[in-house]
Amino acid sequence: MTAGIGTVTAAGTGKGAGSPSAAERGGGAPRRGPFGALREKRKQAAWGYLFVAPAIALFAVMGVYTIVYGFSLSFAQWNGFWPEWNWRGFRNYTDLLGGSPTYWPIVKKAAVNTLWVVIAVPLLTVLVAFPLALVLNQVKRFQGVLRSVYFVPYVTTGIAVYFAWNYILEPNGAVNLLLKTVGLGSLQQPQGWLGNPDTALATMIVVMVWSAVPVAMLLYLTGLQSLDSSLLEAAQIDGAGWLRSTTTVVWPLMKPITVVVLLLNVRDSLQGFQSFLIMTNGGPGDSTSVLGLETYRLAFLSELSPTLGLASALGWLLFLAALVVAFINQRVMRRMG
């Protein structure tokens, strides 16, 4: 009788041993409410922040703090050892821009040299890299080997390359020896190509172009290999030769790459100074002084003179110039896109 009552009760209530559970009626695990899903998202976000926290901390210390510190220093006078800064306001900037008879002539000469470098290096890089890319694109055998050979200047350690160029350009170096061998001894430089104020800056420009050509050439080569061959075939059918096809069909299609090459080299020419520091240190005299090198000199080569603020101010002026270049780059790319 008891068993019967139990059976009836189980059948009547639907909660007997054979009835499905709540999890089974739901098709699996019980569903989470909105608060459970929110907690899960917060947990995932917390793990993400935990993983990126070291990188954020490093950037905050090495990036944000350094930027704020350097910007503040550009308004002060300090030699690196004084316990306190002497605030000068905008006098550091005015001194660099013509207000100081001591620093203005130095900055002016460096600015003129930098302008020559900024104009000459990008243009010469394009004039050398584009023909090389055309020649390399026509080569069918050993193209990979030649491409690697042309790219060697870029992947070689800069300091080693600069010292090698110093040996080549010295009075008894390979350049003077080659000129003498081919009967052009009148063009030799007894002081060396970097020791003559009339040839030093031009020689440094040549070295910088030599270093910049590999990347520009590969960019052009990539563009040439992506061209639609039907365009060249149509030009040839119309009677255009190789030269005319190159100047009227290929070169216009390379304009976006040319803009990128020009602006990248303008940026590097404006901010780079390592080659000048190692090869000439601004000499002879100040014939190869550039703004980046003068910033380095004011910061680290002025002994105990309180010029760290001037160096920081000059660095920020260069940064503003780089921003202008970046803005021009963005506008040009938008128009061409």
JSON list of N, CA, C and O in Angstrom, two decimals, residues 129-186:
[
{"chain": "A", "resi": 129, "resn": "ALA", "atom": "N", "xyz": [66.98, 55.16, -57.31]},
{"chain": "A", "resi": 129, "resn": "ALA", "atom": "CA", "xyz": [66.25, 53.92, -57.00]},
{"chain": "A", "resi": 129, "resn": "ALA", "atom": "C", "xyz": [65.32, 53.51, -58.13]},
{"chain": "A", "resi": 129, "resn": "ALA", "atom": "O", "xyz": [65.20, 52.31, -58.43]},
{"chain": "A", "resi": 130, "resn": "PHE", "atom": "N", "xyz": [64.65, 54.45, -58.77]},
{"chain": "A", "resi": 130, "resn": "PHE", "atom": "CA", "xyz": [63.69, 54.09, -59.82]},
{"chain": "A", "resi": 130, "resn": "PHE", "atom": "C", "xyz": [64.36, 53.44, -61.03]},
{"chain": "A", "resi": 130, "resn": "PHE", "atom": "O", "xyz": [63.92, 52.38, -61.50]},
{"chain": "A", "resi": 131, "resn": "PRO", "atom": "N", "xyz": [65.45, 54.01, -61.58]},
{"chain": "A", "resi": 131, "resn": "PRO", "atom": "CA", "xyz": [66.13, 53.30, -62.68]},
{"chain": "A", "resi": 131, "resn": "PRO", "atom": "C", "xyz": [66.67, 51.93, -62.28]},
{"chain": "A", "resi": 131, "resn": "PRO", "atom": "O", "xyz": [66.61, 50.99, -63.08]},
{"chain": "A", "resi": 132, "resn": "LEU", "atom": "N", "xyz": [67.19, 51.81, -61.06]},
{"chain": "A", "resi": 132, "resn": "LEU", "atom": "CA", "xyz": [67.68, 50.51, -60.61]},
{"chain": "A", "resi": 132, "resn": "LEU", "atom": "C", "xyz": [66.53, 49.49, -60.56]},
{"chain": "A", "resi": 132, "resn": "LEU", "atom": "O", "xyz": [66.71, 48.32, -60.93]},
{"chain": "A", "resi": 133, "resn": "ALA", "atom": "N", "xyz": [65.38, 49.93, -60.08]},
{"chain": "A", "resi": 133, "resn": "ALA", "atom": "CA", "xyz": [64.23, 49.02, -60.03]},
{"chain": "A", "resi": 133, "resn": "ALA", "atom": "C", "xyz": [63.79, 48.62, -61.44]},
{"chain": "A", "resi": 133, "resn": "ALA", "atom": "O", "xyz": [63.42, 47.47, -61.67]},
{"chain": "A", "resi": 134, "resn": "LEU", "atom": "N", "xyz": [63.84, 49.55, -62.39]},
{"chain": "A", "resi": 134, "resn": "LEU", "atom": "CA", "xyz": [63.50, 49.22, -63.77]},
{"chain": "A", "resi": 134, "resn": "LEU", "atom": "C", "xyz": [64.45, 48.16, -64.33]},
{"chain": "A", "resi": 134, "resn": "LEU", "atom": "O", "xyz": [64.01, 47.19, -64.98]},
{"chain": "A", "resi": 135, "resn": "VAL", "atom": "N", "xyz": [65.75, 48.34, -64.07]},
{"chain": "A", "resi": 135, "resn": "VAL", "atom": "CA", "xyz": [66.73, 47.38, -64.58]},
{"chain": "A", "resi": 135, "resn": "VAL", "atom": "C", "xyz": [66.53, 46.02, -63.93]},
{"chain": "A", "resi": 135, "resn": "VAL", "atom": "O", "xyz": [66.54, 44.98, -64.60]},
{"chain": "A", "resi": 136, "resn": "LEU", "atom": "N", "xyz": [66.34, 46.03, -62.62]},
{"chain": "A", "resi": 136, "resn": "LEU", "atom": "CA", "xyz": [66.19, 44.76, -61.90]},
{"chain": "A", "resi": 136, "resn": "LEU", "atom": "C", "xyz": [64.90, 44.05, -62.30]},
{"chain": "A", "resi": 136, "resn": "LEU", "atom": "O", "xyz": [64.85, 42.82, -62.33]},
{"chain": "A", "resi": 137, "resn": "ASN", "atom": "N", "xyz": [63.87, 44.81, -62.64]},
{"chain": "A", "resi": 137, "resn": "ASN", "atom": "CA", "xyz": [62.61, 44.20, -63.06]},
{"chain": "A", "resi": 137, "resn": "ASN", "atom": "C", "xyz": [62.75, 43.51, -64.42]},
{"chain": "A", "resi": 137, "resn": "ASN", "atom": "O", "xyz": [61.99, 42.58, -64.72]},
{"chain": "A", "resi": 138, "resn": "GLN", "atom": "N", "xyz": [63.70, 43.95, -65.24]},
{"chain": "A", "resi": 138, "resn": "GLN", "atom": "CA", "xyz": [63.90, 43.33, -66.55]},
{"chain": "A", "resi": 138, "resn": "GLN", "atom": "C", "xyz": [64.76, 42.07, -66.47]},
{"chain": "A", "resi": 138, "resn": "GLN", "atom": "O", "xyz": [64.77, 41.27, -67.40]},
{"chain": "A", "resi": 139, "resn": "VAL", "atom": "N", "xyz": [65.49, 41.92, -65.36]},
{"chain": "A", "resi": 139, "resn": "VAL", "atom": "CA", "xyz": [66.37, 40.75, -65.21]},
{"chain": "A", "resi": 139, "resn": "VAL", "atom": "C", "xyz": [65.52, 39.52, -64.91]},
{"chain": "A", "resi": 139, "resn": "VAL", "atom": "O", "xyz": [64.67, 39.54, -64.01]},
{"chain": "A", "resi": 140, "resn": "LYS", "atom": "N", "xyz": [65.75, 38.46, -65.62]},
{"chain": "A", "resi": 140, "resn": "LYS", "atom": "CA", "xyz": [64.99, 37.23, -65.43]},
{"chain": "A", "resi": 140, "resn": "LYS", "atom": "C", "xyz": [65.76, 36.19, -64.61]},
{"chain": "A", "resi": 140, "resn": "LYS", "atom": "O", "xyz": [65.15, 35.38, -63.92]},
{"chain": "A", "resi": 141, "resn": "ARG", "atom": "N", "xyz": [67.07, 36.23, -64.69]},
{"chain": "A", "resi": 141, "resn": "ARG", "atom": "CA", "xyz": [67.88, 35.27, -63.94]},
{"chain": "A", "resi": 141, "resn": "ARG", "atom": "C", "xyz": [68.60, 35.98, -62.80]},
{"chain": "A", "resi": 141, "resn": "ARG", "atom": "O", "xyz": [69.04, 37.12, -62.94]},
{"chain": "A", "resi": 142, "resn": "PHE", "atom": "N", "xyz": [68.74, 35.29, -61.69]},
{"chain": "A", "resi": 142, "resn": "PHE", "atom": "CA", "xyz": [69.45, 35.79, -60.51]},
{"chain": "A", "resi": 142, "resn": "PHE", "atom": "C", "xyz": [68.82, 37.08, -59.95]},
{"chain": "A", "resi": 142, "resn": "PHE", "atom": "O", "xyz": [69.50, 37.89, -59.34]},
{"chain": "A", "resi": 143, "resn": "GLN", "atom": "N", "xyz": [67.52, 37.26, -60.17]},
{"chain": "A", "resi": 143, "resn": "GLN", "atom": "CA", "xyz": [66.88, 38.46, -59.65]},
{"chain": "A", "resi": 143, "resn": "GLN", "atom": "C", "xyz": [66.90, 38.48, -58.12]},
{"chain": "A", "resi": 143, "resn": "GLN", "atom": "O", "xyz": [67.14, 39.52, -57.51]},
{"chain": "A", "resi": 144, "resn": "GLY", "atom": "N", "xyz": [66.68, 37.31, -57.51]},
{"chain": "A", "resi": 144, "resn": "GLY", "atom": "CA", "xyz": [66.72, 37.26, -56.05]},
{"chain": "A", "resi": 144, "resn": "GLY", "atom": "C", "xyz": [68.09, 37.57, -55.50]},
{"chain": "A", "resi": 144, "resn": "GLY", "atom": "O", "xyz": [68.22, 38.27, -54.49]},
{"chain": "A", "resi": 145, "resn": "VAL", "atom": "N", "xyz": [69.14, 37.09, -56.16]},
{"chain": "A", "resi": 145, "resn": "VAL", "atom": "CA", "xyz": [70.50, 37.36, -55.71]},
{"chain": "A", "resi": 145, "resn": "VAL", "atom": "C", "xyz": [70.82, 38.85, -55.82]},
{"chain": "A", "resi": 145, "resn": "VAL", "atom": "O", "xyz": [71.37, 39.46, -54.90]},
{"chain": "A", "resi": 146, "resn": "LEU", "atom": "N", "xyz": [70.47, 39.44, -56.97]},
{"chain": "A", "resi": 146, "resn": "LEU", "atom": "CA", "xyz": [70.73, 40.86, -57.16]},
{"chain": "A", "resi": 146, "resn": "LEU", "atom": "C", "xyz": [69.94, 41.71, -56.18]},
{"chain": "A", "resi": 146, "resn": "LEU", "atom": "O", "xyz": [70.44, 42.71, -55.67]},
{"chain": "A", "resi": 147, "resn": "ARG", "atom": "N", "xyz": [68.72, 41.30, -55.91]},
{"chain": "A", "resi": 147, "resn": "ARG", "atom": "CA", "xyz": [67.91, 42.05, -54.94]},
{"chain": "A", "resi": 147, "resn": "ARG", "atom": "C", "xyz": [68.56, 42.01, -53.56]},
{"chain": "A", "resi": 147, "resn": "ARG", "atom": "O", "xyz": [68.60, 43.03, -52.86]},
{"chain": "A", "resi": 148, "resn": "SER", "atom": "N", "xyz": [69.10, 40.87, -53.18]},
{"chain": "A", "resi": 148, "resn": "SER", "atom": "CA", "xyz": [69.78, 40.77, -51.89]},
{"chain": "A", "resi": 148, "resn": "SER", "atom": "C", "xyz": [71.04, 41.61, -51.86]},
{"chain": "A", "resi": 148, "resn": "SER", "atom": "O", "xyz": [71.34, 42.27, -50.85]},
{"chain": "A", "resi": 149, "resn": "VAL", "atom": "N", "xyz": [71.78, 41.62, -52.97]},
{"chain": "A", "resi": 149, "resn": "VAL", "atom": "CA", "xyz": [73.01, 42.41, -53.04]},
{"chain": "A", "resi": 149, "resn": "VAL", "atom": "C", "xyz": [72.68, 43.89, -52.90]},
{"chain": "A", "resi": 149, "resn": "VAL", "atom": "O", "xyz": [73.36, 44.63, -52.17]},
{"chain": "A", "resi": 150, "resn": "TYR", "atom": "N", "xyz": [71.65, 44.35, -53.59]},
{"chain": "A", "resi": 150, "resn": "TYR", "atom": "CA", "xyz": [71.27, 45.76, -53.50]},
{"chain": "A", "resi": 150, "resn": "TYR", "atom": "C", "xyz": [70.77, 46.13, -52.11]},
{"chain": "A", "resi": 150, "resn": "TYR", "atom": "O", "xyz": [70.86, 47.29, -51.70]},
{"chain": "A", "resi": 151, "resn": "PHE", "atom": "N", "xyz": [70.23, 45.15, -51.39]},
{"chain": "A", "resi": 151, "resn": "PHE", "atom": "CA", "xyz": [69.65, 45.43, -50.07]},
{"chain": "A", "resi": 151, "resn": "PHE", "atom": "C", "xyz": [70.68, 45.38, -48.95]},
{"chain": "A", "resi": 151, "resn": "PHE", "atom": "O", "xyz": [70.38, 45.75, -47.82]},
{"chain": "A", "resi": 152, "resn": "VAL", "atom": "N", "xyz": [71.89, 44.94, -49.26]},
{"chain": "A", "resi": 152, "resn": "VAL", "atom": "CA", "xyz": [72.93, 44.82, -48.22]},
{"chain": "A", "resi": 152, "resn": "VAL", "atom": "C", "xyz": [73.20, 46.13, -47.49]},
{"chain": "A", "resi": 152, "resn": "VAL", "atom": "O", "xyz": [73.35, 46.13, -46.26]},
{"chain": "A", "resi": 153, "resn": "PRO", "atom": "N", "xyz": [73.29, 47.29, -48.18]},
{"chain": "A", "resi": 153, "resn": "PRO", "atom": "CA", "xyz": [73.56, 48.53, -47.44]},
{"chain": "A", "resi": 153, "resn": "PRO", "atom": "C", "xyz": [72.56, 48.83, -46.34]},
{"chain": "A", "resi": 153, "resn": "PRO", "atom": "O", "xyz": [72.92, 49.47, -45.34]},
{"chain": "A", "resi": 154, "resn": "TYR", "atom": "N", "xyz": [71.32, 48.38, -46.50]},
{"chain": "A", "resi": 154, "resn": "TYR", "atom": "CA", "xyz": [70.31, 48.70, -45.50]},
{"chain": "A", "resi": 154, "resn": "TYR", "atom": "C", "xyz": [70.41, 47.81, -44.26]},
{"chain": "A", "resi": 154, "resn": "TYR", "atom": "O", "xyz": [70.17, 48.27, -43.15]},
{"chain": "A", "resi": 155, "resn": "VAL", "atom": "N", "xyz": [70.77, 46.55, -44.45]},
{"chain": "A", "resi": 155, "resn": "VAL", "atom": "CA", "xyz": [70.80, 45.62, -43.33]},
{"chain": "A", "resi": 155, "resn": "VAL", "atom": "C", "xyz": [72.17, 45.61, -42.64]},
{"chain": "A", "resi": 155, "resn": "VAL", "atom": "O", "xyz": [72.29, 45.03, -41.56]},
{"chain": "A", "resi": 156, "resn": "THR", "atom": "N", "xyz": [73.17, 46.22, -43.23]},
{"chain": "A", "resi": 156, "resn": "THR", "atom": "CA", "xyz": [74.48, 46.27, -42.60]},
{"chain": "A", "resi": 156, "resn": "THR", "atom": "C", "xyz": [74.45, 47.26, -41.44]},
{"chain": "A", "resi": 156, "resn": "THR", "atom": "O", "xyz": [73.80, 48.31, -41.52]},
{"chain": "A", "resi": 157, "resn": "THR", "atom": "N", "xyz": [75.16, 46.94, -40.38]},
{"chain": "A", "resi": 157, "resn": "THR", "atom": "CA", "xyz": [75.20, 47.80, -39.21]},
{"chain": "A", "resi": 157, "resn": "THR", "atom": "C", "xyz": [75.70, 49.19, -39.60]},
{"chain": "A", "resi": 157, "resn": "THR", "atom": "O", "xyz": [76.74, 49.34, -40.24]},
{"chain": "A", "resi": 158, "resn": "GLY", "atom": "N", "xyz": [74.94, 50.21, -39.18]},
{"chain": "A", "resi": 158, "resn": "GLY", "atom": "CA", "xyz": [75.25, 51.57, -39.59]},
{"chain": "A", "resi": 158, "resn": "GLY", "atom": "C", "xyz": [76.63, 52.03, -39.19]},
{"chain": "A", "resi": 158, "resn": "GLY", "atom": "O", "xyz": [77.35, 52.64, -39.99]},
{"chain": "A", "resi": 159, "resn": "ILE", "atom": "N", "xyz": [77.04, 51.74, -37.96]},
{"chain": "A", "resi": 159, "resn": "ILE", "atom": "CA", "xyz": [78.35, 52.22, -37.49]},
{"chain": "A", "resi": 159, "resn": "ILE", "atom": "C", "xyz": [79.46, 51.61, -38.32]},
{"chain": "A", "resi": 159, "resn": "ILE", "atom": "O", "xyz": [80.42, 52.30, -38.72]},
{"chain": "A", "resi": 160, "resn": "ALA", "atom": "N", "xyz": [79.37, 50.32, -38.63]},
{"chain": "A", "resi": 160, "resn": "ALA", "atom": "CA", "xyz": [80.39, 49.68, -39.45]},
{"chain": "A", "resi": 160, "resn": "ALA", "atom": "C", "xyz": [80.45, 50.29, -40.85]},
{"chain": "A", "resi": 160, "resn": "ALA", "atom": "O", "xyz": [81.53, 50.51, -41.40]},
{"chain": "A", "resi": 161, "resn": "VAL", "atom": "N", "xyz": [79.29, 50.59, -41.42]},
{"chain": "A", "resi": 161, "resn": "VAL", "atom": "CA", "xyz": [79.24, 51.22, -42.74]},
{"chain": "A", "resi": 161, "resn": "VAL", "atom": "C", "xyz": [79.88, 52.60, -42.71]},
{"chain": "A", "resi": 161, "resn": "VAL", "atom": "O", "xyz": [80.65, 52.97, -43.62]},
{"chain": "A", "resi": 162, "resn": "TYR", "atom": "N", "xyz": [79.59, 53.38, -41.68]},
{"chain": "A", "resi": 162, "resn": "TYR", "atom": "CA", "xyz": [80.13, 54.73, -41.61]},
{"chain": "A", "resi": 162, "resn": "TYR", "atom": "C", "xyz": [81.65, 54.72, -41.46]},
{"chain": "A", "resi": 162, "resn": "TYR", "atom": "O", "xyz": [82.35, 55.54, -42.08]},
{"chain": "A", "resi": 163, "resn": "PHE", "atom": "N", "xyz": [82.16, 53.80, -40.66]},
{"chain": "A", "resi": 163, "resn": "PHE", "atom": "CA", "xyz": [83.62, 53.70, -40.54]},
{"chain": "A", "resi": 163, "resn": "PHE", "atom": "C", "xyz": [84.25, 53.25, -41.85]},
{"chain": "A", "resi": 163, "resn": "PHE", "atom": "O", "xyz": [85.32, 53.70, -42.23]},
{"chain": "A", "resi": 164, "resn": "ALA", "atom": "N", "xyz": [83.57, 52.34, -42.57]},
{"chain": "A", "resi": 164, "resn": "ALA", "atom": "CA", "xyz": [84.09, 51.91, -43.87]},
{"chain": "A", "resi": 164, "resn": "ALA", "atom": "C", "xyz": [84.12, 53.07, -44.85]},
{"chain": "A", "resi": 164, "resn": "ALA", "atom": "O", "xyz": [85.10, 53.22, -45.61]},
{"chain": "A", "resi": 165, "resn": "TRP", "atom": "N", "xyz": [83.09, 53.89, -44.85]},
{"chain": "A", "resi": 165, "resn": "TRP", "atom": "CA", "xyz": [83.09, 55.06, -45.71]},
{"chain": "A", "resi": 165, "resn": "TRP", "atom": "C", "xyz": [84.20, 56.03, -45.34]},
{"chain": "A", "resi": 165, "resn": "TRP", "atom": "O", "xyz": [84.80, 56.68, -46.21]},
{"chain": "A", "resi": 166, "resn": "ASN", "atom": "N", "xyz": [84.48, 56.16, -44.06]},
{"chain": "A", "resi": 166, "resn": "ASN", "atom": "CA", "xyz": [85.60, 57.02, -43.64]},
{"chain": "A", "resi": 166, "resn": "ASN", "atom": "C", "xyz": [86.92, 56.56, -44.26]},
{"chain": "A", "resi": 166, "resn": "ASN", "atom": "O", "xyz": [87.72, 57.38, -44.74]},
{"chain": "A", "resi": 167, "resn": "TYR", "atom": "N", "xyz": [87.17, 55.26, -44.25]},
{"chain": "A", "resi": 167, "resn": "TYR", "atom": "CA", "xyz": [88.40, 54.73, -44.85]},
{"chain": "A", "resi": 167, "resn": "TYR", "atom": "C", "xyz": [88.41, 54.97, -46.36]},
{"chain": "A", "resi": 167, "resn": "TYR", "atom": "O", "xyz": [89.45, 55.28, -46.95]},
{"chain": "A", "resi": 168, "resn": "ILE", "atom": "N", "xyz": [87.26, 54.83, -47.00]},
{"chain": "A", "resi": 168, "resn": "ILE", "atom": "CA", "xyz": [87.20, 55.00, -48.46]},
{"chain": "A", "resi": 168, "resn": "ILE", "atom": "C", "xyz": [87.44, 56.45, -48.86]},
{"chain": "A", "resi": 168, "resn": "ILE", "atom": "O", "xyz": [88.06, 56.73, -49.90]},
{"chain": "A", "resi": 169, "resn": "LEU", "atom": "N", "xyz": [87.00, 57.40, -48.03]},
{"chain": "A", "resi": 169, "resn": "LEU", "atom": "CA", "xyz": [87.02, 58.81, -48.39]},
{"chain": "A", "resi": 169, "resn": "LEU", "atom": "C", "xyz": [88.22, 59.56, -47.84]},
{"chain": "A", "resi": 169, "resn": "LEU", "atom": "O", "xyz": [88.35, 60.77, -48.09]},
{"chain": "A", "resi": 170, "resn": "GLU", "atom": "N", "xyz": [89.11, 58.90, -47.11]},
{"chain": "A", "resi": 170, "resn": "GLU", "atom": "CA", "xyz": [90.28, 59.58, -46.56]},
{"chain": "A", "resi": 170, "resn": "GLU", "atom": "C", "xyz": [91.28, 59.91, -47.66]},
{"chain": "A", "resi": 170, "resn": "GLU", "atom": "O", "xyz": [91.14, 59.45, -48.81]},
{"chain": "A", "resi": 171, "resn": "PRO", "atom": "N", "xyz": [92.33, 60.72, -47.37]},
{"chain": "A", "resi": 171, "resn": "PRO", "atom": "CA", "xyz": [93.27, 61.15, -48.43]},
{"chain": "A", "resi": 171, "resn": "PRO", "atom": "C", "xyz": [93.87, 60.00, -49.22]},
{"chain": "A", "resi": 171, "resn": "PRO", "atom": "O", "xyz": [94.06, 60.11, -50.44]},
{"chain": "A", "resi": 172, "resn": "ASN", "atom": "N", "xyz": [94.20, 58.90, -48.57]},
{"chain": "A", "resi": 172, "resn": "ASN", "atom": "CA", "xyz": [94.77, 57.75, -49.26]},
{"chain": "A", "resi": 172, "resn": "ASN", "atom": "C", "xyz": [93.74, 56.65, -49.49]},
{"chain": "A", "resi": 172, "resn": "ASN", "atom": "O", "xyz": [94.09, 55.48, -49.66]},
{"chain": "A", "resi": 173, "resn": "GLY", "atom": "N", "xyz": [92.47, 57.03, -49.51]},
{"chain": "A", "resi": 173, "resn": "GLY", "atom": "CA", "xyz": [91.41, 56.06, -49.64]},
{"chain": "A", "resi": 173, "resn": "GLY", "atom": "C", "xyz": [91.14, 55.63, -51.06]},
{"chain": "A", "resi": 173, "resn": "GLY", "atom": "O", "xyz": [91.81, 56.06, -52.03]},
{"chain": "A", "resi": 174, "resn": "ALA", "atom": "N", "xyz": [90.10, 54.80, -51.21]},
{"chain": "A", "resi": 174, "resn": "ALA", "atom": "CA", "xyz": [89.81, 54.18, -52.49]},
{"chain": "A", "resi": 174, "resn": "ALA", "atom": "C", "xyz": [89.32, 55.19, -53.53]},
{"chain": "A", "resi": 174, "resn": "ALA", "atom": "O", "xyz": [89.60, 55.03, -54.73]},
{"chain": "A", "resi": 175, "resn": "VAL", "atom": "N", "xyz": [88.61, 56.23, -53.11]},
{"chain": "A", "resi": 175, "resn": "VAL", "atom": "CA", "xyz": [88.07, 57.19, -54.07]},
{"chain": "A", "resi": 175, "resn": "VAL", "atom": "C", "xyz": [89.21, 57.95, -54.75]},
{"chain": "A", "resi": 175, "resn": "VAL", "atom": "O", "xyz": [89.26, 58.06, -55.99]},
{"chain": "A", "resi": 176, "resn": "ASN", "atom": "N", "xyz": [90.13, 58.49, -53.96]},
{"chain": "A", "resi": 176, "resn": "ASN", "atom": "CA", "xyz": [91.25, 59.21, -54.56]},
{"chain": "A", "resi": 176, "resn": "ASN", "atom": "C", "xyz": [92.12, 58.29, -55.40]},
{"chain": "A", "resi": 176, "resn": "ASN", "atom": "O", "xyz": [92.62, 58.68, -56.47]},
{"chain": "A", "resi": 177, "resn": "LEU", "atom": "N", "xyz": [92.31, 57.06, -54.95]},
{"chain": "A", "resi": 177, "resn": "LEU", "atom": "CA", "xyz": [93.10, 56.10, -55.72]},
{"chain": "A", "resi": 177, "resn": "LEU", "atom": "C", "xyz": [92.43, 55.77, -57.05]},
{"chain": "A", "resi": 177, "resn": "LEU", "atom": "O", "xyz": [93.10, 55.68, -58.10]},
{"chain": "A", "resi": 178, "resn": "LEU", "atom": "N", "xyz": [91.12, 55.60, -57.05]},
{"chain": "A", "resi": 178, "resn": "LEU", "atom": "CA", "xyz": [90.40, 55.31, -58.28]},
{"chain": "A", "resi": 178, "resn": "LEU", "atom": "C", "xyz": [90.48, 56.48, -59.27]},
{"chain": "A", "resi": 178, "resn": "LEU", "atom": "O", "xyz": [90.70, 56.28, -60.47]},
{"chain": "A", "resi": 179, "resn": "LEU", "atom": "N", "xyz": [90.34, 57.70, -58.76]},
{"chain": "A", "resi": 179, "resn": "LEU", "atom": "CA", "xyz": [90.44, 58.86, -59.64]},
{"chain": "A", "resi": 179, "resn": "LEU", "atom": "C", "xyz": [91.83, 58.96, -60.26]},
{"chain": "A", "resi": 179, "resn": "LEU", "atom": "O", "xyz": [91.97, 59.29, -61.45]},
{"chain": "A", "resi": 180, "resn": "LYS", "atom": "N", "xyz": [92.85, 58.69, -59.49]},
{"chain": "A", "resi": 180, "resn": "LYS", "atom": "CA", "xyz": [94.21, 58.72, -60.02]},
{"chain": "A", "resi": 180, "resn": "LYS", "atom": "C", "xyz": [94.43, 57.63, -61.05]},
{"chain": "A", "resi": 180, "resn": "LYS", "atom": "O", "xyz": [95.10, 57.85, -62.08]},
{"chain": "A", "resi": 181, "resn": "THR", "atom": "N", "xyz": [93.85, 56.47, -60.83]},
{"chain": "A", "resi": 181, "resn": "THR", "atom": "CA", "xyz": [94.03, 55.34, -61.74]},
{"chain": "A", "resi": 181, "resn": "THR", "atom": "C", "xyz": [93.41, 55.60, -63.10]},
{"chain": "A", "resi": 181, "resn": "THR", "atom": "O", "xyz": [93.96, 55.23, -64.14]},
{"chain": "A", "resi": 182, "resn": "VAL", "atom": "N", "xyz": [92.24, 56.24, -63.12]},
{"chain": "A", "resi": 182, "resn": "VAL", "atom": "CA", "xyz": [91.54, 56.47, -64.38]},
{"chain": "A", "resi": 182, "resn": "VAL", "atom": "C", "xyz": [91.94, 57.79, -65.04]},
{"chain": "A", "resi": 182, "resn": "VAL", "atom": "O", "xyz": [91.33, 58.22, -66.02]},
{"chain": "A", "resi": 183, "resn": "GLY", "atom": "N", "xyz": [92.97, 58.45, -64.50]},
{"chain": "A", "resi": 183, "resn": "GLY", "atom": "CA", "xyz": [93.47, 59.67, -65.11]},
{"chain": "A", "resi": 183, "resn": "GLY", "atom": "C", "xyz": [92.75, 60.93, -64.71]},
{"chain": "A", "resi": 183, "resn": "GLY", "atom": "O", "xyz": [92.85, 61.95, -65.40]},
{"chain": "A", "resi": 184, "resn": "LEU", "atom": "N", "xyz": [92.01, 60.90, -63.61]},
{"chain": "A", "resi": 184, "resn": "LEU", "atom": "CA", "xyz": [91.31, 62.09, -63.12]},
{"chain": "A", "resi": 184, "resn": "LEU", "atom": "C", "xyz": [91.91, 62.57, -61.80]},
{"chain": "A", "resi": 184, "resn": "LEU", "atom": "O", "xyz": [91.22, 62.92, -60.86]},
{"chain": "A", "resi": 185, "resn": "GLY", "atom": "N", "xyz": [93.24, 62.56, -61.77]},
{"chain": "A", "resi": 185, "resn": "GLY", "atom": "CA", "xyz": [93.93, 62.95, -60.54]},
{"chain": "A", "resi": 185, "resn": "GLY", "atom": "C", "xyz": [93.67, 64.38, -60.12]},
{"chain": "A", "resi": 185, "resn": "GLY", "atom": "O", "xyz": [93.81, 64.72, -58.95]},
{"chain": "A", "resi": 186, "resn": "SER", "atom": "N", "xyz": [93.27, 65.24, -61.08]},
{"chain": "A", "resi": 186, "resn": "SER", "atom": "CA", "xyz": [92.98, 66.63, -60.73]},
{"chain": "A", "resi": 186, "resn": "SER", "atom": "C", "xyz": [91.76, 66.75, -59.82]},
{"chain": "A", "resi": 186, "resn": "SER", "atom": "O", "xyz": [91.58, 67.78, -59.17]}
]
